[in-house]
Amino acid sequence: MSSEKNADPNSNNKRRESHSSNSDDDSRLWKDALGACTRSEVDNILCEALGGSLSCQPDDSLATGGHEPGSQEVDAQPCTPENRSSQPSAFQGSPRTRISGRTIRLSLCEWANFIDEDATFVDKSAAIADVMSPRVGKVIAGMYPRRMGKTTFLQTLANFLDIVGDMPRSQREHQFRQSALYELHSEFFEANFAKYPVIMLDFKTSCPKSFEDTPSSICRSMLSATKKYITLLRQLVSGAYDEYEHLNVDKRAVQREKEFIASLITKFDHFRSTVDFNTSHIQTLSAIIPDLMEILYGLFGRRSVLIVDEYDAPFMSALCHVKDADEQAKIQQTYSEFLCESLKNNKHLHSGILVGVFDVRGVGLGSGLNNVDSYMAHSGFAGTRLTENPFQHAFGFTINDVWGLINDYVDNQWPHRPAITSLELGRFKRDLLVGCIQHFDGYRIGQVHHVFNPHAILSLIRELRLVKSLTDVNYSSYAFWTETGSMKVVETIKASSAQDLSRYCEYLSSSFLRQSEYRQHQGPLAEHMSLDFIDDAAVGSIGSQEQPQFPPDVDKETREELADICMVRSGDTFHDMQSLGHGLLQASTIMRLLYQAGYIVPIAKDRVGIPNSEVHRALEQFYERVAAQLKISTSLLESIHEEMGIYRCDLQRFSRSLHSCMVSIPSLREDTSERFYQTILSSYLFPATRSGYAIHNEAMMENGRADTLLFPAPGHLCFDRTPMSYYIFELKSYDGTTTPTSAKRTTVDNRRKVARHVFRQAMQAQTQIYERYYSTLAEKARTCDLIHVVGVSFWMNRFCMIATKRRREESADGTISWPAVRYEGSVEIEATVEYEHLGDRLEDAENGILREVVVVDGHLVILTI
């Protein structure tokens, strides 16, 4: 490792990389700025079960206790109009959040242009210390979804390090001394500002579609990257030292290397004027950057930093556009050798930083660059090979960045602000933040949670100039991320297996829908949605929550976890990618490509999911296109509806899938509230809304409010094949004697006692429906074929469900009646049997768990205690 890198002084750094479940450095800085804010563990655990219950096979064990579900502690009260300032200084935010500029320019990437045009700029400079840390490799590569601010960060990095930047050194220094990097890493700043020659290659436009185009494509990137230093060398060899006095150029080295410098300039000029390139030029082209680094080392005594933006673009372009496998390989090999000349065994290289979207190590980059430490979004998760991720603070917007942008724009630039009251203004900011979380949040990089897509956030804020009232923001109509340029790689995907792809997408979509519905009712976001104002500390409370950790989605056919399919490198996957653009791909390869493209994101080392509503809509559109090609159903959730049982009026199947969900929630206690179980049930049912059902909690009936209704909504789909059913659920939480220890709770005797108690409670729930809601229910269900009256009593993560089925009959005079329909079952218990002995009859001698489906006097009874 070079001496300059070893000398990086990080001893006084205020922020270090984290290895904990959330970012330790964030927590420490938050304590300094806002005071400690507690975190809810329960929110994550509940989202786990709701995310993947259909596909996983959970450990069928009883809960052993935990925190009260849904309880949250927030150490700050919401702001009031009196104590909220309208000036941006009132926003404190994260100690790392720096926002400058007054005009949103979506097309800008150049660091200097942000300053010249006074464009809105979110400072990510503090991450420079992480990327340049001696703890990471000499050559590193980061692979993250598009439109996450990668180019802007690289431009910031280059202007900080570069001896010759995009603006005079004094002006750059003035700007950077106001940055988060200077505040958080002052010693690193002094040791590294403007100390290195920086060469920045951009492969974004260097994407040949044939091998013949490869030399000219490489040449264009090389000429652009080296131009400013070639200009510098021209001036120096001509004797114009005064202009560069501040660079401390070794004049004797200039004279000593004059012929070498002249030779390099000649080659540069030759390639700049060359029109007809051929493969014989490649070797000379590849040597120009290493030769330039050698010369610059002699002049400045500093090794160079090489930055490569979109380094994967030419490799993926070859896969998409070149059908001949041999020609693909030649293009990829040429680019690999070009990079190797500068990045491997180069004694004049200080650091190499490569950034792109797709992992191309197995399709061309290969063994040539085996000295690269590669980081993806999940790198740095606990349990992964790489224990830290140097890019985790470099890309995307944090929740504090988003909150700062909202405050700055609404307070100082929104043209309609004078027309609304302070109370309305606070609600408007609250709704904007909540909308951004629901539609543009969900990414994760390393240990940093709640990463937003910058382009989507800036696009939304720019759109606010057209918003005249508080109700005009229509998030569902926005597709900022998916409409920003085409994703040719995804657009060219063709699947070889409709069944596999359908299952994978169904798991992801149903998990996302349940998670989203749950967050509407539980957790810090739901709590703050009811407030008139959200203050900085409240934002800190929301931001400190980890992303929900889905249970591992296990494919029921292949028994593979989706996280392994998406994250783990596979030789078969790389071999399959050779058919990209012109052949059929395995479903596992498609999942990996969607993961790298950002349609699927990491949640933990063994969990993946869809990040937000905007991307969910995009994934649905992708699936519909592929399904149409394969001539299969375009309904993304059809088999999930079948699995749930609701679609076919199969409550036995529904209870099995709900049971799988419940046993995955270890934090549910004996005193868990009925309202919390209601949230779980409605969230679990939520995917049914995509096939035409509607869910109504706390529905107003004649004599009170029914807990949960599920019924066909206008515009429902496919009910012509099945009876239209109206479901009413009345819920009870366990109100019997609690057991102090888990050992006593799990005994067969205790579960018999609990089984009898929850059975009585479930009967009470059914009785309540008939006594208080039935007349209204019969009227509401007039257009349906069946009514299902369901009483459910919960005990920890188990339940007893009692269901009655009634069929609609219409007489000749138009009178509608609802006679009961008996359930038929293999085990029937007469009504004369004492119900308190039910638990004795349901003991499963094999594993000691009381669980059975029986029919009692025509009622369906399902017990999972």
JSON list of C-alpha atoms in Angstrom, two decimals, residues 130-213:
[
{"chain": "A", "resi": 130, "resn": "ASP", "atom": "CA", "xyz": [-14.34, 6.29, 4.16]},
{"chain": "A", "resi": 131, "resn": "VAL", "atom": "CA", "xyz": [-13.59, 5.66, 0.48]},
{"chain": "A", "resi": 132, "resn": "MET", "atom": "CA", "xyz": [-9.97, 6.77, 0.90]},
{"chain": "A", "resi": 133, "resn": "SER", "atom": "CA", "xyz": [-9.46, 5.01, 4.23]},
{"chain": "A", "resi": 134, "resn": "PRO", "atom": "CA", "xyz": [-6.37, 2.79, 4.54]},
{"chain": "A", "resi": 135, "resn": "ARG", "atom": "CA", "xyz": [-8.68, 0.09, 5.89]},
{"chain": "A", "resi": 136, "resn": "VAL", "atom": "CA", "xyz": [-10.14, -0.55, 2.43]},
{"chain": "A", "resi": 137, "resn": "GLY", "atom": "CA", "xyz": [-8.30, -1.98, -0.54]},
{"chain": "A", "resi": 138, "resn": "LYS", "atom": "CA", "xyz": [-6.10, -0.09, -2.95]},
{"chain": "A", "resi": 139, "resn": "VAL", "atom": "CA", "xyz": [-8.62, -0.73, -5.73]},
{"chain": "A", "resi": 140, "resn": "ILE", "atom": "CA", "xyz": [-12.31, -0.83, -4.82]},
{"chain": "A", "resi": 141, "resn": "ALA", "atom": "CA", "xyz": [-15.49, -1.16, -6.85]},
{"chain": "A", "resi": 142, "resn": "GLY", "atom": "CA", "xyz": [-19.01, -0.16, -5.83]},
{"chain": "A", "resi": 143, "resn": "MET", "atom": "CA", "xyz": [-22.12, -1.50, -7.55]},
{"chain": "A", "resi": 144, "resn": "TYR", "atom": "CA", "xyz": [-25.37, 0.32, -6.80]},
{"chain": "A", "resi": 145, "resn": "PRO", "atom": "CA", "xyz": [-28.61, 1.14, -8.67]},
{"chain": "A", "resi": 146, "resn": "ARG", "atom": "CA", "xyz": [-28.77, 4.02, -11.11]},
{"chain": "A", "resi": 147, "resn": "ARG", "atom": "CA", "xyz": [-29.83, 7.55, -10.16]},
{"chain": "A", "resi": 148, "resn": "MET", "atom": "CA", "xyz": [-28.39, 7.21, -6.66]},
{"chain": "A", "resi": 149, "resn": "GLY", "atom": "CA", "xyz": [-25.97, 10.14, -7.02]},
{"chain": "A", "resi": 150, "resn": "LYS", "atom": "CA", "xyz": [-22.90, 8.06, -7.87]},
{"chain": "A", "resi": 151, "resn": "THR", "atom": "CA", "xyz": [-21.48, 10.40, -10.51]},
{"chain": "A", "resi": 152, "resn": "THR", "atom": "CA", "xyz": [-22.05, 13.47, -8.34]},
{"chain": "A", "resi": 153, "resn": "PHE", "atom": "CA", "xyz": [-20.14, 11.87, -5.48]},
{"chain": "A", "resi": 154, "resn": "LEU", "atom": "CA", "xyz": [-17.27, 10.84, -7.75]},
{"chain": "A", "resi": 155, "resn": "GLN", "atom": "CA", "xyz": [-17.07, 14.40, -9.07]},
{"chain": "A", "resi": 156, "resn": "THR", "atom": "CA", "xyz": [-16.95, 15.68, -5.50]},
{"chain": "A", "resi": 157, "resn": "LEU", "atom": "CA", "xyz": [-14.25, 13.16, -4.64]},
{"chain": "A", "resi": 158, "resn": "ALA", "atom": "CA", "xyz": [-12.18, 14.13, -7.68]},
{"chain": "A", "resi": 159, "resn": "ASN", "atom": "CA", "xyz": [-12.37, 17.87, -6.97]},
{"chain": "A", "resi": 160, "resn": "PHE", "atom": "CA", "xyz": [-11.36, 17.36, -3.36]},
{"chain": "A", "resi": 161, "resn": "LEU", "atom": "CA", "xyz": [-8.31, 15.20, -4.12]},
{"chain": "A", "resi": 162, "resn": "ASP", "atom": "CA", "xyz": [-7.17, 16.66, -7.44]},
{"chain": "A", "resi": 163, "resn": "ILE", "atom": "CA", "xyz": [-4.11, 18.85, -7.70]},
{"chain": "A", "resi": 164, "resn": "VAL", "atom": "CA", "xyz": [-5.72, 20.39, -10.79]},
{"chain": "A", "resi": 165, "resn": "GLY", "atom": "CA", "xyz": [-9.47, 20.69, -10.17]},
{"chain": "A", "resi": 166, "resn": "ASP", "atom": "CA", "xyz": [-12.39, 22.15, -12.08]},
{"chain": "A", "resi": 167, "resn": "MET", "atom": "CA", "xyz": [-11.89, 25.53, -10.42]},
{"chain": "A", "resi": 168, "resn": "PRO", "atom": "CA", "xyz": [-8.96, 27.35, -8.79]},
{"chain": "A", "resi": 169, "resn": "ARG", "atom": "CA", "xyz": [-7.53, 25.75, -5.68]},
{"chain": "A", "resi": 170, "resn": "SER", "atom": "CA", "xyz": [-8.44, 28.67, -3.40]},
{"chain": "A", "resi": 171, "resn": "GLN", "atom": "CA", "xyz": [-12.06, 28.60, -4.50]},
{"chain": "A", "resi": 172, "resn": "ARG", "atom": "CA", "xyz": [-12.27, 24.83, -4.07]},
{"chain": "A", "resi": 173, "resn": "GLU", "atom": "CA", "xyz": [-10.71, 25.08, -0.63]},
{"chain": "A", "resi": 174, "resn": "HIS", "atom": "CA", "xyz": [-13.22, 27.72, 0.40]},
{"chain": "A", "resi": 175, "resn": "GLN", "atom": "CA", "xyz": [-16.09, 25.48, -0.66]},
{"chain": "A", "resi": 176, "resn": "PHE", "atom": "CA", "xyz": [-14.76, 22.33, 0.97]},
{"chain": "A", "resi": 177, "resn": "ARG", "atom": "CA", "xyz": [-13.99, 24.06, 4.27]},
{"chain": "A", "resi": 178, "resn": "GLN", "atom": "CA", "xyz": [-17.75, 24.57, 4.59]},
{"chain": "A", "resi": 179, "resn": "SER", "atom": "CA", "xyz": [-18.45, 20.88, 4.00]},
{"chain": "A", "resi": 180, "resn": "ALA", "atom": "CA", "xyz": [-19.28, 18.00, 6.32]},
{"chain": "A", "resi": 181, "resn": "LEU", "atom": "CA", "xyz": [-15.92, 16.46, 5.44]},
{"chain": "A", "resi": 182, "resn": "TYR", "atom": "CA", "xyz": [-14.02, 19.34, 7.01]},
{"chain": "A", "resi": 183, "resn": "GLU", "atom": "CA", "xyz": [-16.19, 19.35, 10.13]},
{"chain": "A", "resi": 184, "resn": "LEU", "atom": "CA", "xyz": [-16.11, 15.61, 10.73]},
{"chain": "A", "resi": 185, "resn": "HIS", "atom": "CA", "xyz": [-12.64, 14.73, 9.43]},
{"chain": "A", "resi": 186, "resn": "SER", "atom": "CA", "xyz": [-10.50, 17.85, 9.76]},
{"chain": "A", "resi": 187, "resn": "GLU", "atom": "CA", "xyz": [-7.12, 16.08, 9.96]},
{"chain": "A", "resi": 188, "resn": "PHE", "atom": "CA", "xyz": [-7.93, 13.94, 6.96]},
{"chain": "A", "resi": 189, "resn": "PHE", "atom": "CA", "xyz": [-8.94, 17.13, 5.13]},
{"chain": "A", "resi": 190, "resn": "GLU", "atom": "CA", "xyz": [-5.63, 18.87, 5.78]},
{"chain": "A", "resi": 191, "resn": "ALA", "atom": "CA", "xyz": [-3.61, 15.81, 4.79]},
{"chain": "A", "resi": 192, "resn": "ASN", "atom": "CA", "xyz": [-5.44, 15.06, 1.54]},
{"chain": "A", "resi": 193, "resn": "PHE", "atom": "CA", "xyz": [-7.00, 18.18, 0.02]},
{"chain": "A", "resi": 194, "resn": "ALA", "atom": "CA", "xyz": [-5.61, 18.84, -3.48]},
{"chain": "A", "resi": 195, "resn": "LYS", "atom": "CA", "xyz": [-2.73, 16.42, -2.95]},
{"chain": "A", "resi": 196, "resn": "TYR", "atom": "CA", "xyz": [-3.16, 13.88, -5.79]},
{"chain": "A", "resi": 197, "resn": "PRO", "atom": "CA", "xyz": [-3.30, 13.81, -9.57]},
{"chain": "A", "resi": 198, "resn": "VAL", "atom": "CA", "xyz": [-6.78, 12.49, -10.36]},
{"chain": "A", "resi": 199, "resn": "ILE", "atom": "CA", "xyz": [-7.72, 10.87, -13.65]},
{"chain": "A", "resi": 200, "resn": "MET", "atom": "CA", "xyz": [-11.43, 10.25, -14.10]},
{"chain": "A", "resi": 201, "resn": "LEU", "atom": "CA", "xyz": [-12.64, 7.89, -16.80]},
{"chain": "A", "resi": 202, "resn": "ASP", "atom": "CA", "xyz": [-16.30, 7.86, -17.76]},
{"chain": "A", "resi": 203, "resn": "PHE", "atom": "CA", "xyz": [-17.48, 4.76, -19.61]},
{"chain": "A", "resi": 204, "resn": "LYS", "atom": "CA", "xyz": [-21.10, 5.93, -19.80]},
{"chain": "A", "resi": 205, "resn": "THR", "atom": "CA", "xyz": [-20.79, 6.76, -23.49]},
{"chain": "A", "resi": 206, "resn": "SER", "atom": "CA", "xyz": [-18.06, 4.23, -24.16]},
{"chain": "A", "resi": 207, "resn": "CYS", "atom": "CA", "xyz": [-20.31, 1.32, -25.11]},
{"chain": "A", "resi": 208, "resn": "PRO", "atom": "CA", "xyz": [-19.26, -0.27, -28.41]},
{"chain": "A", "resi": 209, "resn": "LYS", "atom": "CA", "xyz": [-21.78, -2.41, -30.23]},
{"chain": "A", "resi": 210, "resn": "SER", "atom": "CA", "xyz": [-19.10, -4.28, -32.16]},
{"chain": "A", "resi": 211, "resn": "PHE", "atom": "CA", "xyz": [-15.46, -5.19, -31.67]},
{"chain": "A", "resi": 212, "resn": "GLU", "atom": "CA", "xyz": [-14.47, -2.80, -34.47]},
{"chain": "A", "resi": 213, "resn": "ASP", "atom": "CA", "xyz": [-15.90, 0.11, -32.47]}
]
